[in-house]
Every structure is written in C-alpha cells, then in structure tokens.
Amino acid sequence: MKARAPLLGQVSKAHGKTVWFTATDAFADWAREAAPNVHGLWTAPGVFSADAPDPGSAALLAALPEKLGAQVADLGAGWGGLGAGLLTRDGIRTLHMVEADHAAFECARRNVTDPRVQFHWADATTWTPPELLDAVVMNPPFHQGRRADPSLGQAFITAARKMLKPSGQLWLVANRHLPYETTLAAQFRNSDEIAGDSRFKILHGSRPNR
Ligand SMILES: C[S@@+](CC[C@H](N)C(=O)[O-])C[C@H]1O[C@@H](n2cnc3c(N)ncnc32)[C@H](O)[C@@H]1O
C-alpha cells in the first residue's frame, strides 16, 4: 500500500492492521465488485451469507404462518434472501427492507425487483416505518466485532416492537445460544419459541407493550 499512496497512520490489533490515507483512486483496481454467486444472486464481498441463502433464514421462512399481514418489514435485509421468500406469501402489500450495509443494500435492490418493496438504507434500530406494521420478520445481526454480541439483536427486538401495530407480530431467527428471550418477554406480552433445532431457534412475539 505504501508503494501506491502515502499512509497517514496505522493501528495493529488482533492479527490485523488498519491504515488510513487521503482518499485516492490508487487502489481502484483492488476492488472486488458485487457479482452474481453460483445461485445467480447478487452478493458482494463481506456481505452476510454471500455464497448461498442462509439456513437460519430458510428455517424462519419454513416456520412462518402463511399470512403475515399487509404491512411488513424485514430488518437487516442483507442481499434480500429472506425478503424474497416473504414476497411469495399471500397478502403482503408493502415490504420494507431495511439494511445498513450499503453493499448488501445495493445487492438486495438487484435481487428483489417486486414493486411492493420499499428499500431503506438505514439503521434498523432507529428507522421508523411510514405507518405501523402488521409484522416484522428478521434474522438480526449478531456480530459487532469478532465475538457474538447479543446487544445489537436485542436492540433490533426493541426497535421492532415500536414499529408494530397493537395487533402486530415479530418473527425472528437466532442462533440457539443467543440470549434474546428476556428482551422479547420485556417488549411483548406474549412470546414463545415456535420452532428450532440444535443450531437455530425461531422466536415469536405478539401483543407489543406500549
Ligand atoms: C444475519 S444478517 C441477515 C441478512 C438477511 N436478512 C438474510 O436473511 O440473509 C443481518 C443483516 O443485518 C445488517 N445490519 C447490521 N446492523 C444493522 C443495522 N443497525 N441496521 C440495519 N441492518 C443492519 C447486516 O449488514 C446484515 O446484512
């Protein structure tokens, strides 16, 4: 990198090194652009589950009821795998796909062309829907850094509760070990595990607390 541009500083930590430099096109030929994977779905380096649909999201789709309501959101929509599955169901009039990572967001826009979708490049923990929702469906993020960190997923659950109508419902998939039940029980009057196996659990919340 030094051979291509003057580096202004560096930090070494955890077997990695971060450097910074004044914005330049000197590394443009290093970029690996988004491209279709072997399944023909657009993904990009570093986006979640770039090589194939996530098995957790597939388990969530398999466990959902046929009807979810008209106004639905997918928080942390990634490249769109879960959202595309939701759109095969009856009754959805609007699906809000909310994603913070711009590379994943751009892939979702290529993969999901259904006119019922509204795309939001936004932080799901602060995004507010234009009207209260019938359902939130999500496979929330569980890494902030190298370790699993449940606080972001817990923030997603709290954010989802605020987006829902009084009759609205939350459906989410999580790795079995992630501690989401206490947050779910604090945010929803009814909460339970509706499906799962040794790897994943599918959690459901209804009657959101006001
Ligand atoms: C476990 S992945 C699920 C992706 C997709 N829904 C799927 O099932 O394949 C979680 C996604 O949440 C996104 N994410 C992380 N933090 C976020 C935030 N604060 N707001 C919105 N999306 C976020 C990540 O970029 C990632 O795409």
JSON list of C-alpha atoms and ligand atoms in Angstrom, two decimals:
[
{"chain": "A", "resi": 1, "resn": "MET", "atom": "CA", "xyz": [0.00, 0.00, 0.00]},
{"chain": "A", "resi": 2, "resn": "LYS", "atom": "CA", "xyz": [2.90, 2.32, 0.83]},
{"chain": "A", "resi": 3, "resn": "ALA", "atom": "CA", "xyz": [4.12, 1.90, -2.73]},
{"chain": "A", "resi": 4, "resn": "ARG", "atom": "CA", "xyz": [0.83, 3.28, -4.03]},
{"chain": "A", "resi": 5, "resn": "ALA", "atom": "CA", "xyz": [-0.08, 6.07, -1.61]},
{"chain": "A", "resi": 6, "resn": "PRO", "atom": "CA", "xyz": [1.36, 7.89, 1.42]},
{"chain": "A", "resi": 7, "resn": "LEU", "atom": "CA", "xyz": [-0.08, 6.24, 4.56]},
{"chain": "A", "resi": 8, "resn": "LEU", "atom": "CA", "xyz": [-1.03, 8.70, 7.29]},
{"chain": "A", "resi": 9, "resn": "GLY", "atom": "CA", "xyz": [-1.11, 6.27, 10.21]},
{"chain": "A", "resi": 10, "resn": "GLN", "atom": "CA", "xyz": [-1.74, 2.71, 11.34]},
{"chain": "A", "resi": 11, "resn": "VAL", "atom": "CA", "xyz": [-3.15, 0.61, 14.19]},
{"chain": "A", "resi": 12, "resn": "SER", "atom": "CA", "xyz": [-2.25, -3.06, 14.66]},
{"chain": "A", "resi": 13, "resn": "LYS", "atom": "CA", "xyz": [-4.58, -5.26, 16.68]},
{"chain": "A", "resi": 14, "resn": "ALA", "atom": "CA", "xyz": [-5.91, -8.83, 16.77]},
{"chain": "A", "resi": 15, "resn": "HIS", "atom": "CA", "xyz": [-3.75, -10.10, 13.89]},
{"chain": "A", "resi": 16, "resn": "GLY", "atom": "CA", "xyz": [-4.94, -7.26, 11.67]},
{"chain": "A", "resi": 17, "resn": "LYS", "atom": "CA", "xyz": [-3.73, -3.84, 10.69]},
{"chain": "A", "resi": 18, "resn": "THR", "atom": "CA", "xyz": [-5.72, -0.74, 9.84]},
{"chain": "A", "resi": 19, "resn": "VAL", "atom": "CA", "xyz": [-4.14, 2.08, 7.89]},
{"chain": "A", "resi": 20, "resn": "TRP", "atom": "CA", "xyz": [-5.51, 5.31, 6.63]},
{"chain": "A", "resi": 21, "resn": "PHE", "atom": "CA", "xyz": [-4.69, 7.66, 3.81]},
{"chain": "A", "resi": 22, "resn": "THR", "atom": "CA", "xyz": [-6.11, 10.57, 1.91]},
{"chain": "A", "resi": 23, "resn": "ALA", "atom": "CA", "xyz": [-8.86, 9.47, -0.48]},
{"chain": "A", "resi": 24, "resn": "THR", "atom": "CA", "xyz": [-7.36, 8.32, -3.74]},
{"chain": "A", "resi": 25, "resn": "ASP", "atom": "CA", "xyz": [-8.09, 6.14, -6.75]},
{"chain": "A", "resi": 26, "resn": "ALA", "atom": "CA", "xyz": [-4.72, 4.40, -6.32]},
{"chain": "A", "resi": 27, "resn": "PHE", "atom": "CA", "xyz": [-6.37, 1.15, -5.16]},
{"chain": "A", "resi": 28, "resn": "ALA", "atom": "CA", "xyz": [-9.30, 1.12, -7.57]},
{"chain": "A", "resi": 29, "resn": "ASP", "atom": "CA", "xyz": [-8.01, -2.00, -9.32]},
{"chain": "A", "resi": 30, "resn": "TRP", "atom": "CA", "xyz": [-8.10, -3.91, -5.99]},
{"chain": "A", "resi": 31, "resn": "ALA", "atom": "CA", "xyz": [-11.85, -3.63, -5.58]},
{"chain": "A", "resi": 32, "resn": "ARG", "atom": "CA", "xyz": [-13.89, -6.80, -5.96]},
{"chain": "A", "resi": 33, "resn": "GLU", "atom": "CA", "xyz": [-17.25, -5.67, -7.15]},
{"chain": "A", "resi": 34, "resn": "ALA", "atom": "CA", "xyz": [-20.64, -7.17, -6.39]},
{"chain": "A", "resi": 35, "resn": "ALA", "atom": "CA", "xyz": [-21.45, -10.06, -8.72]},
{"chain": "A", "resi": 36, "resn": "PRO", "atom": "CA", "xyz": [-23.93, -12.94, -9.01]},
{"chain": "A", "resi": 37, "resn": "ASN", "atom": "CA", "xyz": [-22.98, -16.01, -6.93]},
{"chain": "A", "resi": 38, "resn": "VAL", "atom": "CA", "xyz": [-23.39, -19.61, -8.10]},
{"chain": "A", "resi": 39, "resn": "HIS", "atom": "CA", "xyz": [-27.13, -19.34, -7.38]},
{"chain": "A", "resi": 40, "resn": "GLY", "atom": "CA", "xyz": [-27.40, -16.32, -9.66]},
{"chain": "A", "resi": 41, "resn": "LEU", "atom": "CA", "xyz": [-27.99, -13.97, -6.71]},
{"chain": "A", "resi": 42, "resn": "TRP", "atom": "CA", "xyz": [-26.11, -10.70, -6.44]},
{"chain": "A", "resi": 43, "resn": "THR", "atom": "CA", "xyz": [-23.83, -10.57, -3.43]},
{"chain": "A", "resi": 44, "resn": "ALA", "atom": "CA", "xyz": [-20.64, -8.70, -2.58]},
{"chain": "A", "resi": 45, "resn": "PRO", "atom": "CA", "xyz": [-17.50, -9.48, -0.59]},
{"chain": "A", "resi": 46, "resn": "GLY", "atom": "CA", "xyz": [-18.17, -9.24, 3.13]},
{"chain": "A", "resi": 47, "resn": "VAL", "atom": "CA", "xyz": [-21.96, -9.31, 2.99]},
{"chain": "A", "resi": 48, "resn": "PHE", "atom": "CA", "xyz": [-23.70, -11.87, 5.20]},
{"chain": "A", "resi": 49, "resn": "SER", "atom": "CA", "xyz": [-24.11, -15.33, 3.66]},
{"chain": "A", "resi": 50, "resn": "ALA", "atom": "CA", "xyz": [-22.68, -14.23, 0.32]},
{"chain": "A", "resi": 51, "resn": "ASP", "atom": "CA", "xyz": [-22.28, -17.70, -1.16]},
{"chain": "A", "resi": 52, "resn": "ALA", "atom": "CA", "xyz": [-25.74, -19.13, -0.55]},
{"chain": "A", "resi": 53, "resn": "PRO", "atom": "CA", "xyz": [-29.04, -18.41, 1.21]},
{"chain": "A", "resi": 54, "resn": "ASP", "atom": "CA", "xyz": [-28.65, -18.60, 4.99]},
{"chain": "A", "resi": 55, "resn": "PRO", "atom": "CA", "xyz": [-30.02, -21.81, 6.56]},
{"chain": "A", "resi": 56, "resn": "GLY", "atom": "CA", "xyz": [-31.34, -19.82, 9.53]},
{"chain": "A", "resi": 57, "resn": "SER", "atom": "CA", "xyz": [-33.41, -17.62, 7.24]},
{"chain": "A", "resi": 58, "resn": "ALA", "atom": "CA", "xyz": [-34.66, -20.73, 5.43]},
{"chain": "A", "resi": 59, "resn": "ALA", "atom": "CA", "xyz": [-35.74, -22.21, 8.79]},
{"chain": "A", "resi": 60, "resn": "LEU", "atom": "CA", "xyz": [-37.55, -18.96, 9.61]},
{"chain": "A", "resi": 61, "resn": "LEU", "atom": "CA", "xyz": [-39.39, -18.95, 6.28]},
{"chain": "A", "resi": 62, "resn": "ALA", "atom": "CA", "xyz": [-40.44, -22.55, 6.81]},
{"chain": "A", "resi": 63, "resn": "ALA", "atom": "CA", "xyz": [-41.86, -21.77, 10.26]},
{"chain": "A", "resi": 64, "resn": "LEU", "atom": "CA", "xyz": [-43.86, -18.64, 9.37]},
{"chain": "A", "resi": 65, "resn": "PRO", "atom": "CA", "xyz": [-47.64, -18.69, 9.04]},
{"chain": "A", "resi": 66, "resn": "GLU", "atom": "CA", "xyz": [-48.95, -18.30, 5.50]},
{"chain": "A", "resi": 67, "resn": "LYS", "atom": "CA", "xyz": [-50.45, -14.86, 6.19]},
{"chain": "A", "resi": 68, "resn": "LEU", "atom": "CA", "xyz": [-48.32, -12.18, 7.80]},
{"chain": "A", "resi": 69, "resn": "GLY", "atom": "CA", "xyz": [-50.46, -9.11, 7.15]},
{"chain": "A", "resi": 70, "resn": "ALA", "atom": "CA", "xyz": [-50.27, -6.30, 4.63]},
{"chain": "A", "resi": 71, "resn": "GLN", "atom": "CA", "xyz": [-47.50, -4.09, 6.04]},
{"chain": "A", "resi": 72, "resn": "VAL", "atom": "CA", "xyz": [-44.33, -5.98, 6.79]},
{"chain": "A", "resi": 73, "resn": "ALA", "atom": "CA", "xyz": [-40.67, -5.13, 7.43]},
{"chain": "A", "resi": 74, "resn": "ASP", "atom": "CA", "xyz": [-37.50, -7.21, 7.15]},
{"chain": "A", "resi": 75, "resn": "LEU", "atom": "CA", "xyz": [-34.89, -5.61, 9.43]},
{"chain": "A", "resi": 76, "resn": "GLY", "atom": "CA", "xyz": [-31.30, -6.27, 8.39]},
{"chain": "A", "resi": 77, "resn": "ALA", "atom": "CA", "xyz": [-32.41, -7.40, 4.95]},
{"chain": "A", "resi": 78, "resn": "GLY", "atom": "CA", "xyz": [-28.93, -8.25, 3.68]},
{"chain": "A", "resi": 79, "resn": "TRP", "atom": "CA", "xyz": [-28.83, -9.09, -0.03]},
{"chain": "A", "resi": 80, "resn": "GLY", "atom": "CA", "xyz": [-32.54, -9.89, 0.08]},
{"chain": "A", "resi": 81, "resn": "GLY", "atom": "CA", "xyz": [-32.82, -13.66, 0.56]},
{"chain": "A", "resi": 82, "resn": "LEU", "atom": "CA", "xyz": [-35.31, -13.56, 3.43]},
{"chain": "A", "resi": 83, "resn": "GLY", "atom": "CA", "xyz": [-37.31, -10.73, 1.86]},
{"chain": "A", "resi": 84, "resn": "ALA", "atom": "CA", "xyz": [-37.61, -12.57, -1.45]},
{"chain": "A", "resi": 85, "resn": "GLY", "atom": "CA", "xyz": [-39.01, -15.56, 0.43]},
{"chain": "A", "resi": 86, "resn": "LEU", "atom": "CA", "xyz": [-41.53, -13.38, 2.24]},
{"chain": "A", "resi": 87, "resn": "LEU", "atom": "CA", "xyz": [-42.86, -11.99, -1.03]},
{"chain": "A", "resi": 88, "resn": "THR", "atom": "CA", "xyz": [-44.01, -15.46, -2.13]},
{"chain": "A", "resi": 89, "resn": "ARG", "atom": "CA", "xyz": [-46.68, -15.27, 0.58]},
{"chain": "A", "resi": 90, "resn": "ASP", "atom": "CA", "xyz": [-50.21, -14.01, 0.22]},
{"chain": "A", "resi": 91, "resn": "GLY", "atom": "CA", "xyz": [-51.38, -10.68, 1.43]},
{"chain": "A", "resi": 92, "resn": "ILE", "atom": "CA", "xyz": [-48.21, -8.58, 1.69]},
{"chain": "A", "resi": 93, "resn": "ARG", "atom": "CA", "xyz": [-48.91, -5.16, 0.19]},
{"chain": "A", "resi": 94, "resn": "THR", "atom": "CA", "xyz": [-45.70, -3.44, 1.31]},
{"chain": "A", "resi": 95, "resn": "LEU", "atom": "CA", "xyz": [-42.43, -5.00, 2.37]},
{"chain": "A", "resi": 96, "resn": "HIS", "atom": "CA", "xyz": [-39.93, -2.58, 3.87]},
{"chain": "A", "resi": 97, "resn": "MET", "atom": "CA", "xyz": [-36.41, -3.93, 3.51]},
{"chain": "A", "resi": 98, "resn": "VAL", "atom": "CA", "xyz": [-34.09, -2.09, 5.90]},
{"chain": "A", "resi": 99, "resn": "GLU", "atom": "CA", "xyz": [-30.35, -2.61, 5.62]},
{"chain": "A", "resi": 100, "resn": "ALA", "atom": "CA", "xyz": [-27.39, -0.59, 6.93]},
{"chain": "A", "resi": 101, "resn": "ASP", "atom": "CA", "xyz": [-24.58, -2.07, 4.83]},
{"chain": "A", "resi": 102, "resn": "HIS", "atom": "CA", "xyz": [-24.59, -0.26, 1.51]},
{"chain": "A", "resi": 103, "resn": "ALA", "atom": "CA", "xyz": [-23.02, -3.13, -0.46]},
{"chain": "A", "resi": 104, "resn": "ALA", "atom": "CA", "xyz": [-25.70, -5.56, 0.79]},
{"chain": "A", "resi": 105, "resn": "PHE", "atom": "CA", "xyz": [-28.40, -2.95, 0.21]},
{"chain": "A", "resi": 106, "resn": "GLU", "atom": "CA", "xyz": [-27.38, -2.48, -3.42]},
{"chain": "A", "resi": 107, "resn": "CYS", "atom": "CA", "xyz": [-27.38, -6.27, -3.93]},
{"chain": "A", "resi": 108, "resn": "ALA", "atom": "CA", "xyz": [-30.90, -6.50, -2.47]},
{"chain": "A", "resi": 109, "resn": "ARG", "atom": "CA", "xyz": [-32.08, -3.87, -4.92]},
{"chain": "A", "resi": 110, "resn": "ARG", "atom": "CA", "xyz": [-30.78, -6.01, -7.78]},
{"chain": "A", "resi": 111, "resn": "ASN", "atom": "CA", "xyz": [-32.13, -9.30, -6.41]},
{"chain": "A", "resi": 112, "resn": "VAL", "atom": "CA", "xyz": [-35.60, -8.16, -5.39]},
{"chain": "A", "resi": 113, "resn": "THR", "atom": "CA", "xyz": [-37.47, -6.25, -8.06]},
{"chain": "A", "resi": 114, "resn": "ASP", "atom": "CA", "xyz": [-41.01, -6.74, -6.72]},
{"chain": "A", "resi": 115, "resn": "PRO", "atom": "CA", "xyz": [-42.85, -3.38, -6.81]},
{"chain": "A", "resi": 116, "resn": "ARG", "atom": "CA", "xyz": [-44.28, -3.99, -3.32]},
{"chain": "A", "resi": 117, "resn": "VAL", "atom": "CA", "xyz": [-40.80, -3.49, -1.81]},
{"chain": "A", "resi": 118, "resn": "GLN", "atom": "CA", "xyz": [-39.63, -0.23, -0.32]},
{"chain": "A", "resi": 119, "resn": "PHE", "atom": "CA", "xyz": [-35.87, -0.21, 0.25]},
{"chain": "A", "resi": 120, "resn": "HIS", "atom": "CA", "xyz": [-34.35, 1.75, 3.12]},
{"chain": "A", "resi": 121, "resn": "TRP", "atom": "CA", "xyz": [-30.63, 2.20, 3.51]},
{"chain": "A", "resi": 122, "resn": "ALA", "atom": "CA", "xyz": [-30.85, 2.85, 7.24]},
{"chain": "A", "resi": 123, "resn": "ASP", "atom": "CA", "xyz": [-30.04, 1.77, 10.77]},
{"chain": "A", "resi": 124, "resn": "ALA", "atom": "CA", "xyz": [-32.87, -0.57, 11.74]},
{"chain": "A", "resi": 125, "resn": "THR", "atom": "CA", "xyz": [-32.55, 0.39, 15.41]},
{"chain": "A", "resi": 126, "resn": "THR", "atom": "CA", "xyz": [-33.63, 3.97, 14.67]},
{"chain": "A", "resi": 127, "resn": "TRP", "atom": "CA", "xyz": [-35.62, 3.63, 11.41]},
{"chain": "A", "resi": 128, "resn": "THR", "atom": "CA", "xyz": [-39.34, 4.37, 11.70]},
{"chain": "A", "resi": 129, "resn": "PRO", "atom": "CA", "xyz": [-41.88, 2.99, 9.24]},
{"chain": "A", "resi": 130, "resn": "PRO", "atom": "CA", "xyz": [-44.27, 5.38, 7.48]},
{"chain": "A", "resi": 131, "resn": "GLU", "atom": "CA", "xyz": [-47.16, 3.59, 9.22]},
{"chain": "A", "resi": 132, "resn": "LEU", "atom": "CA", "xyz": [-47.32, 0.99, 11.97]},
{"chain": "A", "resi": 133, "resn": "LEU", "atom": "CA", "xyz": [-46.73, -2.55, 10.74]},
{"chain": "A", "resi": 134, "resn": "ASP", "atom": "CA", "xyz": [-48.55, -5.88, 10.88]},
{"chain": "A", "resi": 135, "resn": "ALA", "atom": "CA", "xyz": [-45.36, -7.90, 11.10]},
{"chain": "A", "resi": 136, "resn": "VAL", "atom": "CA", "xyz": [-41.61, -7.63, 11.44]},
{"chain": "A", "resi": 137, "resn": "VAL", "atom": "CA", "xyz": [-39.59, -10.61, 10.25]},
{"chain": "A", "resi": 138, "resn": "MET", "atom": "CA", "xyz": [-35.85, -10.68, 10.80]},
{"chain": "A", "resi": 139, "resn": "ASN", "atom": "CA", "xyz": [-32.61, -12.55, 11.08]},
{"chain": "A", "resi": 140, "resn": "PRO", "atom": "CA", "xyz": [-30.84, -9.95, 13.21]},
{"chain": "A", "resi": 141, "resn": "PRO", "atom": "CA", "xyz": [-27.08, -9.37, 13.17]},
{"chain": "A", "resi": 142, "resn": "PHE", "atom": "CA", "xyz": [-25.14, -10.96, 15.98]},
{"chain": "A", "resi": 143, "resn": "HIS", "atom": "CA", "xyz": [-21.59, -9.68, 15.47]},
{"chain": "A", "resi": 144, "resn": "GLN", "atom": "CA", "xyz": [-20.34, -6.20, 16.20]},
{"chain": "A", "resi": 145, "resn": "GLY", "atom": "CA", "xyz": [-16.70, -7.23, 16.13]},
{"chain": "A", "resi": 146, "resn": "ARG", "atom": "CA", "xyz": [-15.06, -10.64, 16.29]},
{"chain": "A", "resi": 147, "resn": "ARG", "atom": "CA", "xyz": [-17.29, -12.01, 19.07]},
{"chain": "A", "resi": 148, "resn": "ALA", "atom": "CA", "xyz": [-21.02, -12.68, 19.05]},
{"chain": "A", "resi": 149, "resn": "ASP", "atom": "CA", "xyz": [-22.65, -9.67, 20.70]},
{"chain": "A", "resi": 150, "resn": "PRO", "atom": "CA", "xyz": [-26.34, -10.03, 21.50]},
{"chain": "A", "resi": 151, "resn": "SER", "atom": "CA", "xyz": [-26.90, -6.33, 22.26]},
{"chain": "A", "resi": 152, "resn": "LEU", "atom": "CA", "xyz": [-27.46, -5.40, 18.60]},
{"chain": "A", "resi": 153, "resn": "GLY", "atom": "CA", "xyz": [-30.04, -8.17, 18.14]},
{"chain": "A", "resi": 154, "resn": "GLN", "atom": "CA", "xyz": [-31.70, -7.08, 21.38]},
{"chain": "A", "resi": 155, "resn": "ALA", "atom": "CA", "xyz": [-31.84, -3.51, 20.04]},
{"chain": "A", "resi": 156, "resn": "PHE", "atom": "CA", "xyz": [-33.48, -4.88, 16.87]},
{"chain": "A", "resi": 157, "resn": "ILE", "atom": "CA", "xyz": [-36.18, -6.55, 19.03]},
{"chain": "A", "resi": 158, "resn": "THR", "atom": "CA", "xyz": [-36.87, -3.32, 20.91]},
{"chain": "A", "resi": 159, "resn": "ALA", "atom": "CA", "xyz": [-36.96, -1.35, 17.64]},
{"chain": "A", "resi": 160, "resn": "ALA", "atom": "CA", "xyz": [-39.32, -3.91, 16.06]},
{"chain": "A", "resi": 161, "resn": "ARG", "atom": "CA", "xyz": [-41.75, -3.60, 18.98]},
{"chain": "A", "resi": 162, "resn": "LYS", "atom": "CA", "xyz": [-42.01, 0.17, 18.39]},
{"chain": "A", "resi": 163, "resn": "MET", "atom": "CA", "xyz": [-42.80, -0.37, 14.68]},
{"chain": "A", "resi": 164, "resn": "LEU", "atom": "CA", "xyz": [-45.76, -2.67, 15.26]},
{"chain": "A", "resi": 165, "resn": "LYS", "atom": "CA", "xyz": [-49.49, -2.11, 15.49]},
{"chain": "A", "resi": 166, "resn": "PRO", "atom": "CA", "xyz": [-51.07, -3.35, 18.76]},
{"chain": "A", "resi": 167, "resn": "SER", "atom": "CA", "xyz": [-52.03, -6.49, 16.81]},
{"chain": "A", "resi": 168, "resn": "GLY", "atom": "CA", "xyz": [-48.61, -6.70, 15.15]},
{"chain": "A", "resi": 169, "resn": "GLN", "atom": "CA", "xyz": [-46.24, -9.62, 15.49]},
{"chain": "A", "resi": 170, "resn": "LEU", "atom": "CA", "xyz": [-42.49, -10.20, 15.44]},
{"chain": "A", "resi": 171, "resn": "TRP", "atom": "CA", "xyz": [-40.87, -13.32, 14.00]},
{"chain": "A", "resi": 172, "resn": "LEU", "atom": "CA", "xyz": [-37.13, -13.85, 14.20]},
{"chain": "A", "resi": 173, "resn": "VAL", "atom": "CA", "xyz": [-34.48, -16.49, 13.87]},
{"chain": "A", "resi": 174, "resn": "ALA", "atom": "CA", "xyz": [-31.40, -16.61, 16.05]},
{"chain": "A", "resi": 175, "resn": "ASN", "atom": "CA", "xyz": [-28.53, -18.93, 16.74]},
{"chain": "A", "resi": 176, "resn": "ARG", "atom": "CA", "xyz": [-29.56, -21.21, 19.61]},
{"chain": "A", "resi": 177, "resn": "HIS", "atom": "CA", "xyz": [-27.10, -19.71, 22.13]},
{"chain": "A", "resi": 178, "resn": "LEU", "atom": "CA", "xyz": [-28.12, -16.07, 21.71]},
{"chain": "A", "resi": 179, "resn": "PRO", "atom": "CA", "xyz": [-30.00, -14.70, 24.74]},
{"chain": "A", "resi": 180, "resn": "TYR", "atom": "CA", "xyz": [-32.98, -12.94, 23.20]},
{"chain": "A", "resi": 181, "resn": "GLU", "atom": "CA", "xyz": [-35.85, -14.40, 25.25]},
{"chain": "A", "resi": 182, "resn": "THR", "atom": "CA", "xyz": [-35.61, -11.90, 28.14]},
{"chain": "A", "resi": 183, "resn": "THR", "atom": "CA", "xyz": [-35.70, -8.92, 25.79]},
{"chain": "A", "resi": 184, "resn": "LEU", "atom": "CA", "xyz": [-38.57, -10.45, 23.84]},
{"chain": "A", "resi": 185, "resn": "ALA", "atom": "CA", "xyz": [-40.55, -11.04, 27.05]},
{"chain": "A", "resi": 186, "resn": "ALA", "atom": "CA", "xyz": [-39.90, -7.45, 28.16]},
{"chain": "A", "resi": 187, "resn": "GLN", "atom": "CA", "xyz": [-41.12, -5.98, 24.87]},
{"chain": "A", "resi": 188, "resn": "PHE", "atom": "CA", "xyz": [-44.08, -8.31, 24.12]},
{"chain": "A", "resi": 189, "resn": "ARG", "atom": "CA", "xyz": [-46.87, -9.57, 26.35]},
{"chain": "A", "resi": 190, "resn": "ASN", "atom": "CA", "xyz": [-46.75, -12.94, 24.56]},
{"chain": "A", "resi": 191, "resn": "SER", "atom": "CA", "xyz": [-43.51, -14.53, 23.46]},
{"chain": "A", "resi": 192, "resn": "ASP", "atom": "CA", "xyz": [-42.50, -18.05, 22.65]},
{"chain": "A", "resi": 193, "resn": "GLU", "atom": "CA", "xyz": [-40.24, -20.32, 20.62]},
{"chain": "A", "resi": 194, "resn": "ILE", "atom": "CA", "xyz": [-42.27, -21.74, 17.75]},
{"chain": "A", "resi": 195, "resn": "ALA", "atom": "CA", "xyz": [-39.66, -23.92, 16.05]},
{"chain": "A", "resi": 196, "resn": "GLY", "atom": "CA", "xyz": [-35.99, -24.75, 16.09]},
{"chain": "A", "resi": 197, "resn": "ASP", "atom": "CA", "xyz": [-33.25, -27.31, 16.19]},
{"chain": "A", "resi": 198, "resn": "SER", "atom": "CA", "xyz": [-29.82, -27.57, 17.80]},
{"chain": "A", "resi": 199, "resn": "ARG", "atom": "CA", "xyz": [-28.49, -24.63, 15.72]},
{"chain": "A", "resi": 200, "resn": "PHE", "atom": "CA", "xyz": [-31.40, -22.19, 15.45]},
{"chain": "A", "resi": 201, "resn": "LYS", "atom": "CA", "xyz": [-34.49, -21.08, 17.29]},
{"chain": "A", "resi": 202, "resn": "ILE", "atom": "CA", "xyz": [-37.47, -19.29, 15.78]},
{"chain": "A", "resi": 203, "resn": "LEU", "atom": "CA", "xyz": [-38.93, -16.79, 18.24]},
{"chain": "A", "resi": 204, "resn": "HIS", "atom": "CA", "xyz": [-42.30, -15.08, 18.09]},
{"chain": "A", "resi": 205, "resn": "GLY", "atom": "CA", "xyz": [-43.61, -12.03, 19.93]},
{"chain": "A", "resi": 206, "resn": "SER", "atom": "CA", "xyz": [-47.16, -10.71, 19.90]},
{"chain": "A", "resi": 207, "resn": "ARG", "atom": "CA", "xyz": [-49.12, -8.03, 21.76]},
{"chain": "A", "resi": 208, "resn": "PRO", "atom": "CA", "xyz": [-46.27, -5.46, 21.80]},
{"chain": "A", "resi": 209, "resn": "ASN", "atom": "CA", "xyz": [-46.03, -3.45, 25.00]},
{"chain": "A", "resi": 210, "resn": "ARG", "atom": "CA", "xyz": [-46.91, 0.20, 24.54]},
{"chain": "B", "resi": 1, "resn": "LIG", "atom": "C1", "xyz": [-27.79, -12.10, 9.93]},
{"chain": "B", "resi": 1, "resn": "LIG", "atom": "S1", "xyz": [-27.80, -10.98, 8.55]},
{"chain": "B", "resi": 1, "resn": "LIG", "atom": "C2", "xyz": [-29.36, -11.35, 7.77]},
{"chain": "B", "resi": 1, "resn": "LIG", "atom": "C3", "xyz": [-29.42, -10.95, 6.32]},
{"chain": "B", "resi": 1, "resn": "LIG", "atom": "C4", "xyz": [-30.68, -11.38, 5.55]},
{"chain": "B", "resi": 1, "resn": "LIG", "atom": "N1", "xyz": [-31.89, -10.94, 6.21]},
{"chain": "B", "resi": 1, "resn": "LIG", "atom": "C5", "xyz": [-30.71, -12.87, 5.36]},
{"chain": "B", "resi": 1, "resn": "LIG", "atom": "O1", "xyz": [-31.57, -13.50, 5.99]},
{"chain": "B", "resi": 1, "resn": "LIG", "atom": "O2", "xyz": [-29.91, -13.40, 4.62]},
{"chain": "B", "resi": 1, "resn": "LIG", "atom": "C6", "xyz": [-28.08, -9.42, 9.37]},
{"chain": "B", "resi": 1, "resn": "LIG", "atom": "C7", "xyz": [-28.02, -8.20, 8.48]},
{"chain": "B", "resi": 1, "resn": "LIG", "atom": "O3", "xyz": [-28.22, -7.05, 9.30]},
{"chain": "B", "resi": 1, "resn": "LIG", "atom": "C8", "xyz": [-27.43, -6.00, 8.78]},
{"chain": "B", "resi": 1, "resn": "LIG", "atom": "N2", "xyz": [-27.25, -4.98, 9.83]},
{"chain": "B", "resi": 1, "resn": "LIG", "atom": "C9", "xyz": [-26.33, -4.94, 10.83]},
{"chain": "B", "resi": 1, "resn": "LIG", "atom": "N3", "xyz": [-26.55, -3.88, 11.62]},
{"chain": "B", "resi": 1, "resn": "LIG", "atom": "C10", "xyz": [-27.62, -3.23, 11.11]},
{"chain": "B", "resi": 1, "resn": "LIG", "atom": "C11", "xyz": [-28.34, -2.07, 11.49]},
{"chain": "B", "resi": 1, "resn": "LIG", "atom": "N4", "xyz": [-28.01, -1.36, 12.58]},
{"chain": "B", "resi": 1, "resn": "LIG", "atom": "N5", "xyz": [-29.40, -1.69, 10.75]},
{"chain": "B", "resi": 1, "resn": "LIG", "atom": "C12", "xyz": [-29.77, -2.40, 9.64]},
{"chain": "B", "resi": 1, "resn": "LIG", "atom": "N6", "xyz": [-29.12, -3.51, 9.23]},
{"chain": "B", "resi": 1, "resn": "LIG", "atom": "C13", "xyz": [-28.07, -3.92, 9.95]},
{"chain": "B", "resi": 1, "resn": "LIG", "atom": "C14", "xyz": [-26.16, -6.67, 8.33]},
{"chain": "B", "resi": 1, "resn": "LIG", "atom": "O4", "xyz": [-25.47, -5.87, 7.39]},
{"chain": "B", "resi": 1, "resn": "LIG", "atom": "C15", "xyz": [-26.72, -7.98, 7.74]},
{"chain": "B", "resi": 1, "resn": "LIG", "atom": "O5", "xyz": [-26.99, -7.83, 6.38]}
]
